[in-house]
Amino acid sequence: MTTYFARRILGAIPLLIGISLVSFIFLHAMPGGPDALLARNSRMTAEQLANVRRSLGLDQPLPVQYARWFGNILRGDFGLSFTQFRPVSQIIGERIPHTLRLVIPAILLSIALALAGGILSAVWRYSPADHIISGLSFLGLAMPVFWFGLMLQLLFSVQLGWLPSADMTSGDGSLIAGVKHLIMPVLTLAIGTVAGWSRYIRASTLEVAGQDFVRTARAKGLSERLVIARHTLRNALIPFVTVVAIDIPFFLTGAVVTETIFSWPGLGRLFFDALRSRDYPVLMGLLVYAAILIVVFNIIADLIYAWLDPRIKYR
Amino acid sequence: MPGSTRASSIADAPRLPALEDTARIQPAPSVGYARLIWRQFIAHRPAVIGAIILTTFVLLAVFVPLLSPYSPSEPDLFNQLAPPSLQHPLGTDPLGRDVLTRLLYGARISLTVGVLSSLIAAAIGVILGAVAGYYGGWVDNALMRLVDLLLAFPAIFLLLILFATIQRSLTIVILFLGLFGWLYLARVVRGEILSLRERDFIFAAHALGASNWQLITRHLVPNVMGAIIVTFTLDVALNMLAEGTLSFLGFGVPDSTPSWGNMLNGAASYYTRAPLLTIAPGLAITLAVLAVNFIGDGLRDALDPHVRHV
Amino acid sequence: MNRSALVSFSATLAAAALVAGCAAPASLPTAPAPAAGPATTGGKSIIIAKVEEPETLNPYITQLVTSIDVLSGVMEGLMDFDTNQVLRPQLAESYSISDDGLTYTFKLRRGVKWHDGQPFGAADVVATWKIIMNPDFAAFSQLGWDKIAEIETPDDHTVVMKTSERYAPFLSYVATTFISPKHLIDKGVDAFKQEFGRRPIGTGPYKFTRWETGQFIELEKFADYWAGAPKLDKVIIKIVPDDNTLMVQLTTGEVQLTDAVSAARIEEARRLPNSVVLTRNGLEWTHMDLKNIGFLMDKRVRQALDYATPKQQIIDRLLGGLATISIGDQAPGTPYFNPNIKPRPYDLEAAARLLEEAGFKKSAQGILEKDGQPFVIEHWIVAGDQLNKQIQQVIAASWRQLGIDVQEREEDIKTIWGPNGYQFTQAMTAALYSWTNANDPDDMFYWHSSQIPPDPTGTGGNLPAYFNQYEQQAKIDELTAAGAAEVNPEKRKQIYWQIQELLFEETPVIFMYWPQRIYVAPRNLTGFNPNTFNFLLWDVEKWDFEN
């Protein structure tokens, strides 16, 4: 198994190189570079523009720019931002805690709600509760996540005035203020996954419930609920853990939209700012960071799966 | 929602791995079988409701020029942000245009994007999935590596970069959603074909001299048609949502054509003065996507004998 | 939450322009980045909301007006502009110009201290010149500074700048540039770029103390300020990108002062019980470039489009009346503005007549045609701004009534200015955006043939003439060059009045309007007097709260 994961991790390296290369090509295929505005600046002479281009490294041929960037990455250096003129790793590093502040509660909330909803509707299958939960799931899946966020804002900030409509904190910056600011963005970020996950749990619980060993347990005269609690759940939850691990990177990227709606100073905001100013080093940093997250969590998902379900053998 | 128990009715961005085994092998389609499917489908109440809602949307979208006296784009600066009234049941927008009219024109965009982009995705997904599954070996390996690469891509960042920089148009939105949307379907089709490939009737057909192409198109793909149709339907819903999100962020369909997403862009500035500007288009998307998902669910139950008995 | 584009764009230009220290701030700052609660306990403090966060506080490489707005309370130039656009002393107590107009001598103020306690002196001015001219540092503007051949410092409080040529705007560019401390510049180009940009040190009334990324910047009063200690203890600049939040926080008092309320929400702002709304003229002119190509090379066509653009309606219905209709490139309220020119009224019939005269006929589909060619025009706006979109819809609808096939384009600002921008395609285009003027009427950048970009990546602001020079290019060149060189104010004024008449007649662009700057301030704040020709914190040391 160790060799399997060693292989997975080694296999991820060409994948990441591929991703960085494709990202780089994409970025540089964008019309208008970081210097586009300067060329329309009345204070700029051709000579100064050449200086700026040289200082940003934009005067080099693209393959050279990529090779340089890649060489620096290997040494852990993500370069300097074209607009902030400080290390990209520092800029991204500042934003990560902000995004995590949003993402971690959202993941926890999603798991809690999904477990509750999924198990409830599996245990009381075809009951009114099941139908309500199923209905809500369908609604959750059909609603555009961003619109859910807007509706929360409209209702709780504008109409009722209970919650602040944007930003990370306000007033005295106390814990309570912070929590108030968290409520709507976290709900918005969670809604997309809760519905999906709870359907998933319901289905896998029922699937396991149909398997032989559960039937045996039932035949032994154990009550239905006990059957579900003791035998079904554990087996049903194994794949769910994997699903969660795989979906975690989506929370981080999904935060892009949520952060936009709630003016949250996280990675999503940073991405839009960098996009607007064609800040290539920051954009590359963000793309690579996101790709690493996806790959890492995929590997983690496999690991967890292997750990939870010893029947699986890895070559 | 009895019968619709599979997790695979999930149609939101994070794809769940268990979706892979949604569709099961069916006997080759026949007239009697089609009738059976139809009966299954209309017995599925939500699916029927979904079909009715969707049909209504389509009819309204097609006939809106006859139904509404207003232009969806012509501003009327002396009638800005009018409250709901008989003339304007949903009021007017900041440029004085009738919101209901724009909403109905918006249905055209939403549905067109949903269907066309999913068709593109389905075409690519089925072909690549079938080829990978049928030939296996290095072809399979190469294609699946490609899928891995694309799946590992921070898609939202990439899409936003693309949309931020390419001239915005309906065609571009459809094309990109299609070109990025086939990965999952390709996996499903590949998985199905991989298992079908080893079955007796394929060996038989092969022995009878069927070419690879014939095998794929006549025997293999028809057998996974159920899975394809279900996935396609759910993709339509997903792509409608994607269009909404992109246009909301200001990256999607240009404003000259109203779409549900671009109607929501900037609506937040009018929360206090015209909350309907935010409420109406979102409700429309939700309703339409819900309808499509219901239909997808009904189709799954009808097409997939395995599900029926869960 | 999407309030960037046009504004952000002109804001960007303004700020970049400002490196020379004198361009004016754009009215509404822009773009996004969020906020949090800075501690405001103890003492008197004011919280100012900005929509956009500075990317760097290094004054020579920032591209945003918001950065200069913050720095205007922290750093100082040798001189700066008062509300009458007249230079007043700052770090220099006085100056003199030699008779040949080549040598400028500044007497520096004594007893001025940097925020870190070091004394300010002539060496700082020299170091500032050197860093601005250092090609490795790559400052975004060297305007004026590049005319300096030599700086002498006979003593620690005298600076003698010798220029290589006579240059009328020298003072308004060089004297208003923020001066940086030599001891920090000496740390090296990279350190100065990175560290100073996050932790600026100046001689101004407030010292920089804290910057929470995405949330707020905190300034504290500098007790040793040369003009006496300022009255407020703290000035906090909070980043509030969302306009709903901004209105809410203005209501609750979490934000007290801002220049970020959009014209569309002015009525809400006027209803705020504890605030007053102030407006000021701006130096920003919104217009539509008409690329000199195809049908647009005919003056009558350009005039027809001018007639067909409902400017006053746009001002009244979309800008809350808070803009002045425009006839040219000199700001109303400055002496260079020509008051004799009356804008063309919104008159579709006049437009139709002109087009008919120019030889256009309507096709069966109702599209105007000439020589078998349909009149197709691309209308470009900067993406991300609601107001821009609304204006575009209004103009497109109006032009379509004439039978013009208008194709709307909305693009990212960097796309527009890049090599794929509207100005470098063969299509007929009209592009809506703003330029922001400096504190000098010199407008060669906009119209002179030397400012036609040599290629799509080249510099220059005369974009409509990229493919074909204006019919009157020779005359325009002559007049704009004469205006830049003329030092007699009255003669100079006459030249610019003449230029405006010529431009109005030729209509190389459709002049739209001058948006006003909108400020919301606490009712009990005294000493707050926003200045068209300077930046937000230009007189912050005078601000105080009434009891």
mmCIF file of N, CA, C and O in Angstrom, chain B residues 73-75 77-80 94-95 97 102 164-168 247-251 254-256 262 265-273, chain C residues 1-2 242-244 264-265 268 310 313-314 316-318 383-384 386 389-395 397-398 400-401 408-412 415:
data_model
loop_
_atom_site.group_PDB
_atom_site.id
_atom_site.type_symbol
_atom_site.label_atom_id
_atom_site.label_comp_id
_atom_site.label_asym_id
_atom_site.label_seq_id
_atom_site.Cartn_x
_atom_site.Cartn_y
_atom_site.Cartn_z
ATOM 1 N N SER B 73 -35.315 45.084 -24.506
ATOM 2 C CA SER B 73 -34.066 45.850 -24.417
ATOM 3 C C SER B 73 -34.259 47.369 -24.480
ATOM 4 O O SER B 73 -33.434 48.109 -23.961
ATOM 5 N N GLU B 74 -35.327 47.830 -25.083
ATOM 6 C CA GLU B 74 -35.521 49.269 -25.260
ATOM 7 C C GLU B 74 -35.752 49.981 -23.919
ATOM 8 O O GLU B 74 -36.732 49.718 -23.233
ATOM 9 N N PRO B 75 -34.846 50.895 -23.519
ATOM 10 C CA PRO B 75 -35.043 51.575 -22.234
ATOM 11 C C PRO B 75 -36.193 52.586 -22.297
ATOM 12 O O PRO B 75 -36.509 53.113 -23.355
ATOM 13 N N LEU B 77 -36.649 55.661 -19.958
ATOM 14 C CA LEU B 77 -36.050 56.338 -18.809
ATOM 15 C C LEU B 77 -37.059 57.123 -17.975
ATOM 16 O O LEU B 77 -36.716 57.671 -16.941
ATOM 17 N N PHE B 78 -38.289 57.183 -18.453
ATOM 18 C CA PHE B 78 -39.280 57.903 -17.645
ATOM 19 C C PHE B 78 -40.171 56.937 -16.881
ATOM 20 O O PHE B 78 -41.199 57.303 -16.348
ATOM 21 N N ASN B 79 -39.731 55.696 -16.845
ATOM 22 C CA ASN B 79 -40.512 54.679 -16.156
ATOM 23 C C ASN B 79 -39.579 53.751 -15.383
ATOM 24 O O ASN B 79 -39.768 52.542 -15.353
ATOM 25 N N GLN B 80 -38.569 54.353 -14.749
ATOM 26 C CA GLN B 80 -37.577 53.534 -14.080
ATOM 27 C C GLN B 80 -38.102 52.949 -12.777
ATOM 28 O O GLN B 80 -38.802 53.627 -12.029
ATOM 29 N N PRO B 94 -34.084 49.203 -13.698
ATOM 30 C CA PRO B 94 -33.551 50.569 -13.582
ATOM 31 C C PRO B 94 -33.601 51.362 -14.894
ATOM 32 O O PRO B 94 -33.484 52.584 -14.879
ATOM 33 N N LEU B 95 -33.760 50.667 -16.005
ATOM 34 C CA LEU B 95 -33.873 51.380 -17.270
ATOM 35 C C LEU B 95 -35.325 51.460 -17.742
ATOM 36 O O LEU B 95 -35.597 51.828 -18.877
ATOM 37 N N ARG B 97 -37.488 48.979 -18.188
ATOM 38 C CA ARG B 97 -37.965 47.879 -19.026
ATOM 39 C C ARG B 97 -38.789 46.905 -18.195
ATOM 40 O O ARG B 97 -38.523 46.705 -17.009
ATOM 41 N N ARG B 102 -38.671 40.622 -19.812
ATOM 42 C CA ARG B 102 -37.261 40.230 -19.846
ATOM 43 C C ARG B 102 -37.079 38.829 -19.278
ATOM 44 O O ARG B 102 -36.259 38.045 -19.756
ATOM 45 N N ALA B 164 -13.346 36.149 -18.697
ATOM 46 C CA ALA B 164 -12.996 37.545 -18.460
ATOM 47 C C ALA B 164 -12.296 38.132 -19.666
ATOM 48 O O ALA B 164 -12.228 39.331 -19.827
ATOM 49 N N THR B 165 -11.759 37.269 -20.504
ATOM 50 C CA THR B 165 -10.864 37.802 -21.504
ATOM 51 C C THR B 165 -11.325 37.571 -22.934
ATOM 52 O O THR B 165 -10.822 38.180 -23.851
ATOM 53 N N ILE B 166 -12.287 36.693 -23.091
ATOM 54 C CA ILE B 166 -12.747 36.426 -24.451
ATOM 55 C C ILE B 166 -14.020 37.218 -24.685
ATOM 56 O O ILE B 166 -14.800 37.447 -23.765
ATOM 57 N N GLN B 167 -14.208 37.648 -25.878
ATOM 58 C CA GLN B 167 -15.409 38.423 -26.171
ATOM 59 C C GLN B 167 -16.642 37.618 -25.768
ATOM 60 O O GLN B 167 -16.853 36.505 -26.219
ATOM 61 N N ARG B 168 -17.417 38.218 -24.908
ATOM 62 C CA ARG B 168 -18.570 37.519 -24.374
ATOM 63 C C ARG B 168 -19.622 37.290 -25.452
ATOM 64 O O ARG B 168 -19.960 38.214 -26.179
ATOM 65 N N SER B 247 -23.210 34.533 -15.675
ATOM 66 C CA SER B 247 -23.801 35.817 -16.063
ATOM 67 C C SER B 247 -23.967 36.719 -14.850
ATOM 68 O O SER B 247 -23.796 37.929 -14.936
ATOM 69 N N PHE B 248 -24.286 36.114 -13.711
ATOM 70 C CA PHE B 248 -24.399 36.907 -12.490
ATOM 71 C C PHE B 248 -23.072 37.581 -12.174
ATOM 72 O O PHE B 248 -23.016 38.759 -11.800
ATOM 73 N N LEU B 249 -21.986 36.834 -12.341
ATOM 74 C CA LEU B 249 -20.675 37.400 -12.047
ATOM 75 C C LEU B 249 -20.251 38.400 -13.112
ATOM 76 O O LEU B 249 -19.220 39.045 -12.991
ATOM 77 N N GLY B 250 -21.058 38.523 -14.161
ATOM 78 C CA GLY B 250 -20.723 39.485 -15.205
ATOM 79 C C GLY B 250 -19.838 38.892 -16.284
ATOM 80 O O GLY B 250 -19.227 39.612 -17.058
ATOM 81 N N PHE B 251 -19.761 37.561 -16.337
ATOM 82 C CA PHE B 251 -18.882 36.939 -17.322
ATOM 83 C C PHE B 251 -19.645 36.195 -18.405
ATOM 84 O O PHE B 251 -19.048 35.571 -19.265
ATOM 85 N N PRO B 254 -23.930 38.472 -22.841
ATOM 86 C CA PRO B 254 -23.934 39.939 -22.817
ATOM 87 C C PRO B 254 -25.314 40.510 -22.491
ATOM 88 O O PRO B 254 -26.334 39.883 -22.771
ATOM 89 N N ASP B 255 -25.320 41.708 -21.937
ATOM 90 C CA ASP B 255 -26.552 42.267 -21.398
ATOM 91 C C ASP B 255 -27.620 42.617 -22.418
ATOM 92 O O ASP B 255 -28.776 42.780 -22.076
ATOM 93 N N SER B 256 -27.220 42.768 -23.675
ATOM 94 C CA SER B 256 -28.219 43.164 -24.668
ATOM 95 C C SER B 256 -29.311 42.104 -24.770
ATOM 96 O O SER B 256 -30.444 42.416 -25.099
ATOM 97 N N ASN B 262 -27.804 37.331 -16.020
ATOM 98 C CA ASN B 262 -27.361 38.727 -16.120
ATOM 99 C C ASN B 262 -28.402 39.705 -15.578
ATOM 100 O O ASN B 262 -28.082 40.831 -15.253
ATOM 101 N N ASN B 265 -27.239 40.280 -12.125
ATOM 102 C CA ASN B 265 -26.010 41.054 -11.955
ATOM 103 C C ASN B 265 -26.361 42.499 -11.617
ATOM 104 O O ASN B 265 -27.035 43.182 -12.379
ATOM 105 N N GLY B 266 -25.916 42.947 -10.473
ATOM 106 C CA GLY B 266 -26.176 44.327 -10.092
ATOM 107 C C GLY B 266 -27.516 44.544 -9.410
ATOM 108 O O GLY B 266 -27.794 45.639 -8.935
ATOM 109 N N ALA B 267 -28.360 43.499 -9.375
ATOM 110 C CA ALA B 267 -29.673 43.669 -8.770
ATOM 111 C C ALA B 267 -29.567 44.025 -7.287
ATOM 112 O O ALA B 267 -30.452 44.670 -6.727
ATOM 113 N N ALA B 268 -28.456 43.599 -6.665
ATOM 114 C CA ALA B 268 -28.308 43.835 -5.228
ATOM 115 C C ALA B 268 -28.340 45.323 -4.882
ATOM 116 O O ALA B 268 -28.724 45.695 -3.778
ATOM 117 N N SER B 269 -27.949 46.170 -5.817
ATOM 118 C CA SER B 269 -27.975 47.603 -5.538
ATOM 119 C C SER B 269 -29.400 48.122 -5.410
ATOM 120 O O SER B 269 -29.607 49.244 -4.973
ATOM 121 N N TYR B 270 -30.369 47.314 -5.813
ATOM 122 C CA TYR B 270 -31.762 47.774 -5.772
ATOM 123 C C TYR B 270 -32.592 47.001 -4.756
ATOM 124 O O TYR B 270 -33.815 46.977 -4.842
ATOM 125 N N TYR B 271 -31.918 46.374 -3.807
ATOM 126 C CA TYR B 271 -32.614 45.606 -2.761
ATOM 127 C C TYR B 271 -33.778 46.378 -2.151
ATOM 128 O O TYR B 271 -34.870 45.866 -2.001
ATOM 129 N N THR B 272 -33.486 47.599 -1.742
ATOM 130 C CA THR B 272 -34.520 48.324 -1.013
ATOM 131 C C THR B 272 -35.584 48.874 -1.948
ATOM 132 O O THR B 272 -36.753 48.895 -1.606
ATOM 133 N N ARG B 273 -35.173 49.304 -3.145
ATOM 134 C CA ARG B 273 -36.130 49.947 -4.024
ATOM 135 C C ARG B 273 -36.913 48.955 -4.870
ATOM 136 O O ARG B 273 -38.058 49.200 -5.220
ATOM 137 N N MET C 1 -22.497 45.114 -6.098
ATOM 138 C CA MET C 1 -21.090 44.897 -5.762
ATOM 139 C C MET C 1 -20.194 45.088 -6.970
ATOM 140 O O MET C 1 -19.011 44.884 -6.919
ATOM 141 N N ASN C 2 -20.802 45.441 -8.079
ATOM 142 C CA ASN C 2 -19.974 45.609 -9.259
ATOM 143 C C ASN C 2 -19.911 47.058 -9.649
ATOM 144 O O ASN C 2 -20.750 47.557 -10.358
ATOM 145 N N ASP C 242 -18.849 46.732 -0.758
ATOM 146 C CA ASP C 242 -20.240 46.453 -1.092
ATOM 147 C C ASP C 242 -21.098 47.677 -0.821
ATOM 148 O O ASP C 242 -21.057 48.242 0.272
ATOM 149 N N ASP C 243 -21.880 48.105 -1.794
ATOM 150 C CA ASP C 243 -22.573 49.386 -1.616
ATOM 151 C C ASP C 243 -23.772 49.286 -0.669
ATOM 152 O O ASP C 243 -24.133 50.267 -0.035
ATOM 153 N N ASN C 244 -24.351 48.088 -0.538
ATOM 154 C CA ASN C 244 -25.404 47.941 0.473
ATOM 155 C C ASN C 244 -24.818 48.101 1.874
ATOM 156 O O ASN C 244 -25.364 48.787 2.725
ATOM 157 N N ALA C 264 -26.378 56.906 -8.178
ATOM 158 C CA ALA C 264 -27.672 56.217 -8.186
ATOM 159 C C ALA C 264 -28.277 56.139 -6.783
ATOM 160 O O ALA C 264 -29.474 55.948 -6.623
ATOM 161 N N ARG C 265 -27.436 56.245 -5.753
ATOM 162 C CA ARG C 265 -27.955 56.099 -4.387
ATOM 163 C C ARG C 265 -27.932 57.416 -3.626
ATOM 164 O O ARG C 265 -28.044 57.440 -2.399
ATOM 165 N N GLU C 268 -30.763 58.125 -1.089
ATOM 166 C CA GLU C 268 -30.635 57.428 0.193
ATOM 167 C C GLU C 268 -29.632 58.157 1.091
ATOM 168 O O GLU C 268 -29.856 58.315 2.286
ATOM 169 N N PRO C 310 -28.412 61.016 -26.028
ATOM 170 C CA PRO C 310 -29.205 61.776 -25.054
ATOM 171 C C PRO C 310 -28.445 62.054 -23.767
ATOM 172 O O PRO C 310 -28.714 61.453 -22.728
ATOM 173 N N GLN C 313 -30.483 63.459 -20.685
ATOM 174 C CA GLN C 313 -31.332 62.393 -20.123
ATOM 175 C C GLN C 313 -30.513 61.450 -19.263
ATOM 176 O O GLN C 313 -30.927 61.040 -18.185
ATOM 177 N N ILE C 314 -29.344 61.085 -19.782
ATOM 178 C CA ILE C 314 -28.479 60.166 -19.035
ATOM 179 C C ILE C 314 -28.076 60.810 -17.710
ATOM 180 O O ILE C 314 -28.130 60.173 -16.650
ATOM 181 N N ASP C 316 -29.653 63.204 -16.060
ATOM 182 C CA ASP C 316 -30.794 63.383 -15.165
ATOM 183 C C ASP C 316 -31.324 62.064 -14.613
ATOM 184 O O ASP C 316 -31.671 61.967 -13.445
ATOM 185 N N ARG C 317 -31.424 61.052 -15.506
ATOM 186 C CA ARG C 317 -32.126 59.839 -15.093
ATOM 187 C C ARG C 317 -31.191 58.772 -14.524
ATOM 188 O O ARG C 317 -31.636 57.923 -13.764
ATOM 189 N N LEU C 318 -29.933 58.788 -14.931
ATOM 190 C CA LEU C 318 -29.044 57.724 -14.463
ATOM 191 C C LEU C 318 -27.977 58.223 -13.486
ATOM 192 O O LEU C 318 -27.432 57.462 -12.706
ATOM 193 N N ALA C 383 -16.060 46.697 -18.664
ATOM 194 C CA ALA C 383 -16.877 45.729 -17.953
ATOM 195 C C ALA C 383 -16.936 46.005 -16.458
ATOM 196 O O ALA C 383 -16.037 46.613 -15.885
ATOM 197 N N GLY C 384 -18.021 45.525 -15.846
ATOM 198 C CA GLY C 384 -18.078 45.490 -14.395
ATOM 199 C C GLY C 384 -18.779 46.671 -13.754
ATOM 200 O O GLY C 384 -18.883 46.744 -12.546
ATOM 201 N N GLN C 386 -22.269 48.883 -13.440
ATOM 202 C CA GLN C 386 -23.692 48.914 -13.772
ATOM 203 C C GLN C 386 -24.056 50.165 -14.572
ATOM 204 O O GLN C 386 -24.797 50.112 -15.549
ATOM 205 N N LYS C 389 -23.232 49.980 -18.182
ATOM 206 C CA LYS C 389 -24.139 49.114 -18.925
ATOM 207 C C LYS C 389 -25.424 49.845 -19.236
ATOM 208 O O LYS C 389 -25.980 49.750 -20.324
ATOM 209 N N GLN C 390 -25.911 50.574 -18.237
ATOM 210 C CA GLN C 390 -27.169 51.289 -18.437
ATOM 211 C C GLN C 390 -27.007 52.357 -19.517
ATOM 212 O O GLN C 390 -27.851 52.493 -20.398
ATOM 213 N N ILE C 391 -25.897 53.089 -19.457
ATOM 214 C CA ILE C 391 -25.672 54.122 -20.471
ATOM 215 C C ILE C 391 -25.584 53.485 -21.854
ATOM 216 O O ILE C 391 -26.134 53.987 -22.827
ATOM 217 N N GLN C 392 -24.899 52.354 -21.902
ATOM 218 C CA GLN C 392 -24.765 51.679 -23.194
ATOM 219 C C GLN C 392 -26.129 51.301 -23.772
ATOM 220 O O GLN C 392 -26.385 51.505 -24.965
ATOM 221 N N GLN C 393 -26.982 50.769 -22.913
ATOM 222 C CA GLN C 393 -28.312 50.366 -23.394
ATOM 223 C C GLN C 393 -29.071 51.573 -23.942
ATOM 224 O O GLN C 393 -29.747 51.483 -24.970
ATOM 225 N N VAL C 394 -28.960 52.692 -23.253
ATOM 226 C CA VAL C 394 -29.689 53.883 -23.668
ATOM 227 C C VAL C 394 -29.153 54.400 -25.013
ATOM 228 O O VAL C 394 -29.921 54.692 -25.937
ATOM 229 N N ILE C 395 -27.849 54.474 -25.126
ATOM 230 C CA ILE C 395 -27.265 54.987 -26.370
ATOM 231 C C ILE C 395 -27.549 54.044 -27.535
ATOM 232 O O ILE C 395 -27.943 54.472 -28.626
ATOM 233 N N ALA C 397 -29.982 51.989 -27.918
ATOM 234 C CA ALA C 397 -31.394 52.069 -28.324
ATOM 235 C C ALA C 397 -31.636 53.326 -29.154
ATOM 236 O O ALA C 397 -32.365 53.299 -30.147
ATOM 237 N N SER C 398 -31.008 54.424 -28.770
ATOM 238 C CA SER C 398 -31.209 55.673 -29.486
ATOM 239 C C SER C 398 -30.607 55.609 -30.895
ATOM 240 O O SER C 398 -31.238 56.000 -31.872
ATOM 241 N N ARG C 400 -30.042 53.021 -32.628
ATOM 242 C CA ARG C 400 -30.788 52.062 -33.453
ATOM 243 C C ARG C 400 -32.002 52.715 -34.087
ATOM 244 O O ARG C 400 -32.415 52.348 -35.179
ATOM 245 N N GLN C 401 -32.560 53.680 -33.361
ATOM 246 C CA GLN C 401 -33.714 54.373 -33.944
ATOM 247 C C GLN C 401 -33.353 55.064 -35.246
ATOM 248 O O GLN C 401 -34.194 55.262 -36.111
ATOM 249 N N GLU C 408 -23.227 45.731 -29.103
ATOM 250 C CA GLU C 408 -22.681 46.059 -27.790
ATOM 251 C C GLU C 408 -21.496 45.165 -27.460
ATOM 252 O O GLU C 408 -21.546 43.963 -27.650
ATOM 253 N N ARG C 409 -20.450 45.796 -26.953
ATOM 254 C CA ARG C 409 -19.304 45.033 -26.460
ATOM 255 C C ARG C 409 -19.007 45.525 -25.055
ATOM 256 O O ARG C 409 -19.013 46.721 -24.801
ATOM 257 N N GLU C 410 -18.737 44.572 -24.179
ATOM 258 C CA GLU C 410 -18.383 44.941 -22.816
ATOM 259 C C GLU C 410 -17.135 44.170 -22.480
ATOM 260 O O GLU C 410 -17.144 42.950 -22.488
ATOM 261 N N GLU C 411 -16.044 44.872 -22.243
ATOM 262 C CA GLU C 411 -14.789 44.152 -22.059
ATOM 263 C C GLU C 411 -14.051 44.646 -20.834
ATOM 264 O O GLU C 411 -14.186 45.777 -20.396
ATOM 265 N N ASP C 412 -13.239 43.735 -20.333
ATOM 266 C CA ASP C 412 -12.336 44.025 -19.250
ATOM 267 C C ASP C 412 -11.421 45.196 -19.626
ATOM 268 O O ASP C 412 -10.966 45.299 -20.758
ATOM 269 N N THR C 415 -8.243 44.334 -21.286
ATOM 270 C CA THR C 415 -8.459 43.856 -22.650
ATOM 271 C C THR C 415 -8.589 45.048 -23.580
ATOM 272 O O THR C 415 -8.005 45.084 -24.663
#
